[in-house]
mmCIF file of C-alpha atoms in Angstrom:
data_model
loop_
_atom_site.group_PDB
_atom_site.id
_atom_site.type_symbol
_atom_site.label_atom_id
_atom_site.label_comp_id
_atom_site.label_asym_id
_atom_site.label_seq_id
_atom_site.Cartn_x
_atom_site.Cartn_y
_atom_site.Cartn_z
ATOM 1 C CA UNK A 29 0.000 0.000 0.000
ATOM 2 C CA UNK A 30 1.514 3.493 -1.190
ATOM 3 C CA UNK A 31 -0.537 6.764 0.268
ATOM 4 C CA UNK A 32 -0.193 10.478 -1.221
ATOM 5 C CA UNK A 33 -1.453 13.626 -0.346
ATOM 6 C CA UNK A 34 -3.115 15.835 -2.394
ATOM 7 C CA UNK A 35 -0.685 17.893 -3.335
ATOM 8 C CA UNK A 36 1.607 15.359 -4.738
ATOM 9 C CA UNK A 37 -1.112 13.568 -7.519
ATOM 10 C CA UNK A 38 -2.608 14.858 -10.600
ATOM 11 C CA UNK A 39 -5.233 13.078 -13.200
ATOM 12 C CA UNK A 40 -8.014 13.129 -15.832
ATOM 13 C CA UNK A 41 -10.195 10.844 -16.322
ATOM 14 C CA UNK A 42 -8.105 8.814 -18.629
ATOM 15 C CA UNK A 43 -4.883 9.014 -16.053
ATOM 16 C CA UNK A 44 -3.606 9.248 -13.027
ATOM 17 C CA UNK A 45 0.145 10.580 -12.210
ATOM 18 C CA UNK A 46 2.092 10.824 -8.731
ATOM 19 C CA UNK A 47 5.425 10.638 -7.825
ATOM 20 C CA UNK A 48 7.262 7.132 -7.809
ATOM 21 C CA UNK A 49 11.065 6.960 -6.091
ATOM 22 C CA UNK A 50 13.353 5.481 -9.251
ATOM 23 C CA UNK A 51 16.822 5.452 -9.159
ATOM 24 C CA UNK A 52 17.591 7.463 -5.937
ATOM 25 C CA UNK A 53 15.407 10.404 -7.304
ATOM 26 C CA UNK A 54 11.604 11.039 -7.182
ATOM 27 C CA UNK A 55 10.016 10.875 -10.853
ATOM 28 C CA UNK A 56 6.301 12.066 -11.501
ATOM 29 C CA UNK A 57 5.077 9.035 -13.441
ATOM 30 C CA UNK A 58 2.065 9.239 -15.722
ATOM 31 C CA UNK A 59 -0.480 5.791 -15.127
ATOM 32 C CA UNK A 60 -3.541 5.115 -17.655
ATOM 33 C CA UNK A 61 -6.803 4.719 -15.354
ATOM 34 C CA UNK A 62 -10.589 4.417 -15.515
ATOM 35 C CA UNK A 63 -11.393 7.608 -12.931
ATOM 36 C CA UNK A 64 -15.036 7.034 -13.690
ATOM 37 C CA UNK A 65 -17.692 3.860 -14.110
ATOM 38 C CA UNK A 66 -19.775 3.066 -17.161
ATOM 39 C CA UNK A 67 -22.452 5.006 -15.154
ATOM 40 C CA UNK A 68 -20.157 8.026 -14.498
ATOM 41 C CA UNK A 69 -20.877 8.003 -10.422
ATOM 42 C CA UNK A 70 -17.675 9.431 -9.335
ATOM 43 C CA UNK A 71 -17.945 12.619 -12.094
ATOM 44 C CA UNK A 72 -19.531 14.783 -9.082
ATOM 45 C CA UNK A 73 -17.059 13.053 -6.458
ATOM 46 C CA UNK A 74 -14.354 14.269 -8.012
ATOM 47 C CA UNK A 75 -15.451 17.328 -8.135
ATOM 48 C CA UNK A 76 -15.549 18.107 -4.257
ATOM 49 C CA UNK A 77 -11.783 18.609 -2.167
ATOM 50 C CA UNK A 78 -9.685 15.604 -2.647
ATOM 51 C CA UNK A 79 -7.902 13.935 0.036
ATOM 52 C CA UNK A 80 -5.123 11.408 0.210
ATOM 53 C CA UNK A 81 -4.487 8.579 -3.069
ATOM 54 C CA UNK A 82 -4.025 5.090 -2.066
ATOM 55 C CA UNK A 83 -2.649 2.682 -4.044
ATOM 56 C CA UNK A 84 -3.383 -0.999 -3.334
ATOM 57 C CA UNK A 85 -2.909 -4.188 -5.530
ATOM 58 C CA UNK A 86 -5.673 -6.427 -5.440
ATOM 59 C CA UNK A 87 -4.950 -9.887 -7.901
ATOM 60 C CA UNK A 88 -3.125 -8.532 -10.927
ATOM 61 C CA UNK A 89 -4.949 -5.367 -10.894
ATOM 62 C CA UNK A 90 -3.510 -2.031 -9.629
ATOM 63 C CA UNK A 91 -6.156 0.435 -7.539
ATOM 64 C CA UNK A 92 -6.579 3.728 -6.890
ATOM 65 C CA UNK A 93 -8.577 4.595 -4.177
ATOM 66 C CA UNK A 94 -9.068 9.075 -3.526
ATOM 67 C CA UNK A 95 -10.562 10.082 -0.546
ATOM 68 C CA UNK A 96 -12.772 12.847 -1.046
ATOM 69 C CA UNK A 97 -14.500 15.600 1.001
ATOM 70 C CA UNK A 98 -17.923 15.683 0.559
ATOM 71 C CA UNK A 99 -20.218 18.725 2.138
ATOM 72 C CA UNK A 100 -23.666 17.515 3.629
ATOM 73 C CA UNK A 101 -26.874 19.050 3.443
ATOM 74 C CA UNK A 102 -28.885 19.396 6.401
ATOM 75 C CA UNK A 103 -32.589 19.014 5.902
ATOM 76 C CA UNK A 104 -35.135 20.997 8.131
ATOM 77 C CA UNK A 105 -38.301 19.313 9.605
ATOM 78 C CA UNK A 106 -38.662 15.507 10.081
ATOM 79 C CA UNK A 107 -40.016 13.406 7.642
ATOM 80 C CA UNK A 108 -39.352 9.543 8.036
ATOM 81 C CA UNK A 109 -39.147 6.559 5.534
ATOM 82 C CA UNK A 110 -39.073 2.502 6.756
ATOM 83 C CA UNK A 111 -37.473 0.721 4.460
ATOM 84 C CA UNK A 112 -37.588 -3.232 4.990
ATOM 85 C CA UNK A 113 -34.752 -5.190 3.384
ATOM 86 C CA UNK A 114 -35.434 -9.048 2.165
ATOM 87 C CA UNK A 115 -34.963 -11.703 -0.414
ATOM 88 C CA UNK A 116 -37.868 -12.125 -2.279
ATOM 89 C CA UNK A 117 -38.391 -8.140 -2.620
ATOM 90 C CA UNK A 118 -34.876 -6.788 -1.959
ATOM 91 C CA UNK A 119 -36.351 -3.385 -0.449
ATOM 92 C CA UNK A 120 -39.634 -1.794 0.325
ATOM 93 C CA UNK A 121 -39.834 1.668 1.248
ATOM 94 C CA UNK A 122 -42.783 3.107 3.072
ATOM 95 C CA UNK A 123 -43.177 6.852 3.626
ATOM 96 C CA UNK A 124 -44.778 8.859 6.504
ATOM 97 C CA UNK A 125 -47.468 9.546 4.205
ATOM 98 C CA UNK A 126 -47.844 5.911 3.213
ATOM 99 C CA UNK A 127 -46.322 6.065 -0.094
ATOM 100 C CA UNK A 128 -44.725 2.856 -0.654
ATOM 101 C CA UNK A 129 -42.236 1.527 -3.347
ATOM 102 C CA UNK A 130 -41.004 -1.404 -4.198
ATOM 103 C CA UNK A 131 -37.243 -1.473 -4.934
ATOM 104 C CA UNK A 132 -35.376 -4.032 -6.972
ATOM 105 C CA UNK A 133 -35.965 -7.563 -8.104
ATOM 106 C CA UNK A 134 -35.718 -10.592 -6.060
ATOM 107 C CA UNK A 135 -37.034 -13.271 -8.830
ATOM 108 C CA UNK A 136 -34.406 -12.353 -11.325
ATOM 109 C CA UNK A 137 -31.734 -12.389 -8.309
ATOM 110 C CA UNK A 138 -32.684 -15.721 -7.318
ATOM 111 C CA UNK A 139 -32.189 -16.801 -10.502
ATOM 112 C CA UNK A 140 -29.112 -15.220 -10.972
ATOM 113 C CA UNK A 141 -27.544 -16.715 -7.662
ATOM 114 C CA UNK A 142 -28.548 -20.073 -8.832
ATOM 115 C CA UNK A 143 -27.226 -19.555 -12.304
ATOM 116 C CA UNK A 144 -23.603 -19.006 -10.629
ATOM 117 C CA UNK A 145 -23.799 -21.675 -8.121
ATOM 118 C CA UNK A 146 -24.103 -24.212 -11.155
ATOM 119 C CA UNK A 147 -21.204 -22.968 -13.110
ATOM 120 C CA UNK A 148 -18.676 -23.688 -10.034
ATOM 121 C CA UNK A 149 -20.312 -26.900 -9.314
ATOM 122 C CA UNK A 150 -19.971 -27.569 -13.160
ATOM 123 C CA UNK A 151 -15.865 -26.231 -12.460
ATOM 124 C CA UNK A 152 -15.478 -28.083 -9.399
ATOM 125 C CA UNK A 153 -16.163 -31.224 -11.366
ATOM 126 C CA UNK A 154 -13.790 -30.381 -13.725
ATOM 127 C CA UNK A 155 -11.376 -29.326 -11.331
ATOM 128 C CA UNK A 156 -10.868 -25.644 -12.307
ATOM 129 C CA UNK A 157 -10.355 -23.613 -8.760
ATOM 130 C CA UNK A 158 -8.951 -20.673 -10.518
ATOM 131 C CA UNK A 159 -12.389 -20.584 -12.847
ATOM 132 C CA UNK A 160 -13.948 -21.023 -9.447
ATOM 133 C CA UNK A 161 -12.486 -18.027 -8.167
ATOM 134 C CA UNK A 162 -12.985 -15.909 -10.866
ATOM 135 C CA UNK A 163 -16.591 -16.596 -11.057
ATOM 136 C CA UNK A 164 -16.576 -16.028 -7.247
ATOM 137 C CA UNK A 165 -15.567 -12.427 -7.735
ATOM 138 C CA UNK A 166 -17.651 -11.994 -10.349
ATOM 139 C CA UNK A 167 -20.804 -12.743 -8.855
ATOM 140 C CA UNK A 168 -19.518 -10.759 -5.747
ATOM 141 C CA UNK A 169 -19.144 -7.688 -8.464
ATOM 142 C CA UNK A 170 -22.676 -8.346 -9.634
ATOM 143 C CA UNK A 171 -24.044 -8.687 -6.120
ATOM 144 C CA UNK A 172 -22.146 -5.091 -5.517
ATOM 145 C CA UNK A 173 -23.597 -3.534 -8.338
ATOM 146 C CA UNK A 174 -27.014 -4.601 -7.533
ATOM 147 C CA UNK A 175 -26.544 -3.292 -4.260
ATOM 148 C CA UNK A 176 -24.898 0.376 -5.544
ATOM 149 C CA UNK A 177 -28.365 0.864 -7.883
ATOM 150 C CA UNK A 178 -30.952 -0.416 -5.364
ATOM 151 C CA UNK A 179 -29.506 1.850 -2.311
ATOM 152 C CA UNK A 180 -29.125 4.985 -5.294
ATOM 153 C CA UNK A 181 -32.983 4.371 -6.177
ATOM 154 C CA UNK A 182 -34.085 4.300 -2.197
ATOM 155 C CA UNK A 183 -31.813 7.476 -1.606
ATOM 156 C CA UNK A 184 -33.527 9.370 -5.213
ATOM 157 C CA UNK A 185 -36.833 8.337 -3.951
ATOM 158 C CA UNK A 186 -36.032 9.729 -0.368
ATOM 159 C CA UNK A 187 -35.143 13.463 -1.559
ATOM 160 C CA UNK A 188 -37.878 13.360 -3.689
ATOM 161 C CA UNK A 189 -40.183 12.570 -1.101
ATOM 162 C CA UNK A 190 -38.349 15.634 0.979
ATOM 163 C CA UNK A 191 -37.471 12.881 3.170
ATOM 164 C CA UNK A 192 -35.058 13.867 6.569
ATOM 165 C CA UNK A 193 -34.650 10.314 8.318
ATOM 166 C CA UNK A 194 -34.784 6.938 7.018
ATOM 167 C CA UNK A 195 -34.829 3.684 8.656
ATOM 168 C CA UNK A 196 -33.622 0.274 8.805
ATOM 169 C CA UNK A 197 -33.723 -2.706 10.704
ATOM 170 C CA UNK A 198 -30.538 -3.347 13.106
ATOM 171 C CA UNK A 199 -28.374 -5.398 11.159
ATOM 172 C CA UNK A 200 -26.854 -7.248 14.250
ATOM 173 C CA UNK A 201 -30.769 -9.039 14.341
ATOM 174 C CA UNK A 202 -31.529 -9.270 10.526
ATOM 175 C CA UNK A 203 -30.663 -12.895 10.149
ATOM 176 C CA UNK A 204 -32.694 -14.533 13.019
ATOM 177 C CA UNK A 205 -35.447 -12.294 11.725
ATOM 178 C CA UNK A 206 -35.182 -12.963 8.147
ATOM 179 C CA UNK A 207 -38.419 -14.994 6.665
ATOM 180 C CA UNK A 208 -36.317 -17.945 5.197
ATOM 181 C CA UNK A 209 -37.151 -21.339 4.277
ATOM 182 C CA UNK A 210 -34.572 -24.105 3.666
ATOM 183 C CA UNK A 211 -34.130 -22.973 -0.269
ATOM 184 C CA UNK A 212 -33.546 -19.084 0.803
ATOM 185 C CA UNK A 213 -31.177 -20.314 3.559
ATOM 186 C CA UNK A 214 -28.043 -20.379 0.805
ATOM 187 C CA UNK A 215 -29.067 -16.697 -0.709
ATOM 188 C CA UNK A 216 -29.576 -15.132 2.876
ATOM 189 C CA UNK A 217 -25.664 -16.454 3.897
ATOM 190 C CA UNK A 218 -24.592 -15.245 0.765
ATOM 191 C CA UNK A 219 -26.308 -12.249 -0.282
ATOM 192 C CA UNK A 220 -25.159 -8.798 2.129
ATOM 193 C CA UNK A 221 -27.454 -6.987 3.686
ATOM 194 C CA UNK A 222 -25.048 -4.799 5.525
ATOM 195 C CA UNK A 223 -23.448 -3.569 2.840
ATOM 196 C CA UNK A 224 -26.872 -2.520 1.114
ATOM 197 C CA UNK A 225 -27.462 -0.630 4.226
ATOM 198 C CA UNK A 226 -24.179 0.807 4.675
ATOM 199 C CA UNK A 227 -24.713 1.955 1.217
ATOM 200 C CA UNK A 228 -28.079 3.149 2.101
ATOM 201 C CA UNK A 229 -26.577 5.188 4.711
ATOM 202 C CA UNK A 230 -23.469 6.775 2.972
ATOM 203 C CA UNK A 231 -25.652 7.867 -0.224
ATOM 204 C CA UNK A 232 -28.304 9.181 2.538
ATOM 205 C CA UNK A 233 -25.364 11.272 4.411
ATOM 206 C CA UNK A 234 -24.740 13.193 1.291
ATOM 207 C CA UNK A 235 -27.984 14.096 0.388
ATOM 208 C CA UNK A 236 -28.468 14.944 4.043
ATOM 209 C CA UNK A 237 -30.682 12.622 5.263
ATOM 210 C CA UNK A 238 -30.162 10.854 8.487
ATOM 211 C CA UNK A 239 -30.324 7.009 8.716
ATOM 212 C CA UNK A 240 -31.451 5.392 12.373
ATOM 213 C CA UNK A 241 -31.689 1.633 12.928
ATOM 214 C CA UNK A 242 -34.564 0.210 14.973
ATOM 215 C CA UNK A 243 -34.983 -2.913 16.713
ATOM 216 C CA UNK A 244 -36.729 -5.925 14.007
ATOM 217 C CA UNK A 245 -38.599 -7.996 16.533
ATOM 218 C CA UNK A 246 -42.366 -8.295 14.949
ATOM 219 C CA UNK A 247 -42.208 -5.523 12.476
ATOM 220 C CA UNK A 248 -43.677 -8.395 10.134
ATOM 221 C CA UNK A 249 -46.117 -9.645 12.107
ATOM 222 C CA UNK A 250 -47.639 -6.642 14.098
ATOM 223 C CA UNK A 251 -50.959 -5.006 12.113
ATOM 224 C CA UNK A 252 -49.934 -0.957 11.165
ATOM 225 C CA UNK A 253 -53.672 -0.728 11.771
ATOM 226 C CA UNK A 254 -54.154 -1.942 15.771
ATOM 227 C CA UNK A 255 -50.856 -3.143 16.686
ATOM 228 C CA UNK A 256 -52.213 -6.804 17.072
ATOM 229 C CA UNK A 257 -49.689 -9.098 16.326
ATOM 230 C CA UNK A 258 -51.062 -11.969 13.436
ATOM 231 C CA UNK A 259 -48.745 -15.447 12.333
ATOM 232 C CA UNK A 260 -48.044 -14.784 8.529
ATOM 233 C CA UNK A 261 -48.900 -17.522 6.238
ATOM 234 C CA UNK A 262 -48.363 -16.096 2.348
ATOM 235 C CA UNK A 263 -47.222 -12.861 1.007
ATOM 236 C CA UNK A 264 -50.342 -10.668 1.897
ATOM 237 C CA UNK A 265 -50.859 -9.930 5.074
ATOM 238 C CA UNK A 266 -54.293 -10.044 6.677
ATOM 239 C CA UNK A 267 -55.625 -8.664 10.493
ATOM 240 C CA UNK A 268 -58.806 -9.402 11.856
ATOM 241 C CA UNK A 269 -59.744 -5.932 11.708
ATOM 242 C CA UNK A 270 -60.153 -5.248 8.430
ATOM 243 C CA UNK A 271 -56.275 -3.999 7.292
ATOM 244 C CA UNK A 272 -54.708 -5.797 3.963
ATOM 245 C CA UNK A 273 -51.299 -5.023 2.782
ATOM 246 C CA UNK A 274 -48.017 -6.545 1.152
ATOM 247 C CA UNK A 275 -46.454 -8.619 3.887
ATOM 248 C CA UNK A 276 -42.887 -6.601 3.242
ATOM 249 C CA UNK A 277 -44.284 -3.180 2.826
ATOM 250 C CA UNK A 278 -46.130 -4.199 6.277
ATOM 251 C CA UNK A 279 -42.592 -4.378 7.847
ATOM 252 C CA UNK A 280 -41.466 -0.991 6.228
ATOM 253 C CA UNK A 281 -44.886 0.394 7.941
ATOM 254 C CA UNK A 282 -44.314 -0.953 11.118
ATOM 255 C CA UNK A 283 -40.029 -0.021 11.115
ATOM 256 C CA UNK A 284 -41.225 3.597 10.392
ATOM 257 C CA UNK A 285 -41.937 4.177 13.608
ATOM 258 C CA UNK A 286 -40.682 1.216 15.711
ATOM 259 C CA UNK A 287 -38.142 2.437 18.583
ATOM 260 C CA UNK A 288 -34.576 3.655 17.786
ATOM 261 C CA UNK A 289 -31.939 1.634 18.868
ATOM 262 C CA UNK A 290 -28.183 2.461 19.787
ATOM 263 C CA UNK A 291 -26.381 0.122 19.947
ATOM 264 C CA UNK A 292 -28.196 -2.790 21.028
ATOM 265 C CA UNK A 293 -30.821 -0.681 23.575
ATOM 266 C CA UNK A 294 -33.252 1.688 22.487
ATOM 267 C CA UNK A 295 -32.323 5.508 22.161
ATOM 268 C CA UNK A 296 -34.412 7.652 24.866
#
């Protein structure tokens, strides 16, 4: 690992020079690098104060890793957002006003997850473990990506809602909570939800908007309606008096406003 500070690195968004030590003598060498993704994210990143350039080699690949400072912006008034995190719907956001979305698709990951775990058992019979690891990272890549346009779609719809807190379920919980059946059980190990919500939460900081996490116990079970608690049989949830809903979007209602925790007790 090689660190410089801002003052000592220069690029475009084809390059990326800094000095290297060669011969006894520092020499400002000029490297070609991808600044940007196919989806141009970092474009406004780049544009804020830069901090220190890392340079780390991961495999046979080189990376360059910028810090940069990025100014938040405080929103007035408190308006909150649940947002329930799963398998079969990856997120469900419900708004103070009861808007609800539905975020990503759960089906086609499924399939997806499947489609990889064939291919290395199709290697491993063939004895490939350098195949095996490549598809590893590149289902780990596709699992990242996924993850970097479902927590940029929660975050849009949060500012366009005028949204100033949004909520999650404690992570430390989310697995013993999880609805799972023995066929899920591989896709919950596998699939992250932390980094979705740490993703949630960094995208959220820069628009402005505060992320809490609450405590998961019931939020899938308990009616929005009267706060009796009903045993969940299919994906539509159903109360005795009278209140239908989605059986994920019922979570989302219910974290809205569930208590706060910090750490692992609730905030005052």
């Amino acid at each position: 690992v090689c660190v410089w500070n801002n003052q000592n690195y220069s690029f475009d968004f084809e390059s990326i020079s800094f000095p290297v030590w060669m011969d006894g003598k520092s020499v400002k060498m000029r490297f070609r690098a991808a600044m940007v993704d196919k989806d141009n994210r970092n474009t406004r990143l780049l544009a804020n104060k830069l901090g220190t350039l890392r340079v780390t080699k991961k495999g046979r690949k080189w990376i360059a890793q910028i810090s940069v400072h990025v100014p938040t912006v405080p929103r007035t008034g408190v308006r909150v957002m649940g947002v329930d995190l799963g398998l079969k719907v990856p997120a469900v956001a419900v708004t103070d006003d009861d808007t609800t979305r539905f975020f990503g698709n759960g089906r086609k990951n499924k399939y997806m997850k499947r489609k990889f775990r064939a291919e290395r058992k199709e290697l491993g019979k063939k004895k490939k473990p350098k195949a095996i690891k490549r598809r590893n990272q590149k289902e780990q890549r596709w699992m990242r990506d996924k993850d970097h346009k479902v927590s940029r779609a929660i975050v849009d719809f949060a500012r366009q809602k005028k949204i100033s807190v949004i909520r999650l379920e404690l992570l430390a919980n989310i697995r013993q909570t999880a609805r799972t059946s023995r066929k899920n059980n591989q896709n919950l190990h596998s699939w992250s939800f932390y980094r979705l919500a740490s993703f949630i939460e960094y995208k959220a900081a820069l628009s402005g908007i505060k992320v809490e996490y609450v405590n998961p116990a019931y939020t899938s079970q308990t009616c929005p309606s009267c706060s009796v608690r009903n045993k969940v049989r299919d994906r539509v949830y159903t109360c005795a008096c009278g209140f239908k809903g989605h059986r994920d979007a019922v979570g989302a209602m219910n974290i809205r406003y569930a208590p706060v925790m910090d750490g692992n007790s609730p905030s005052a």
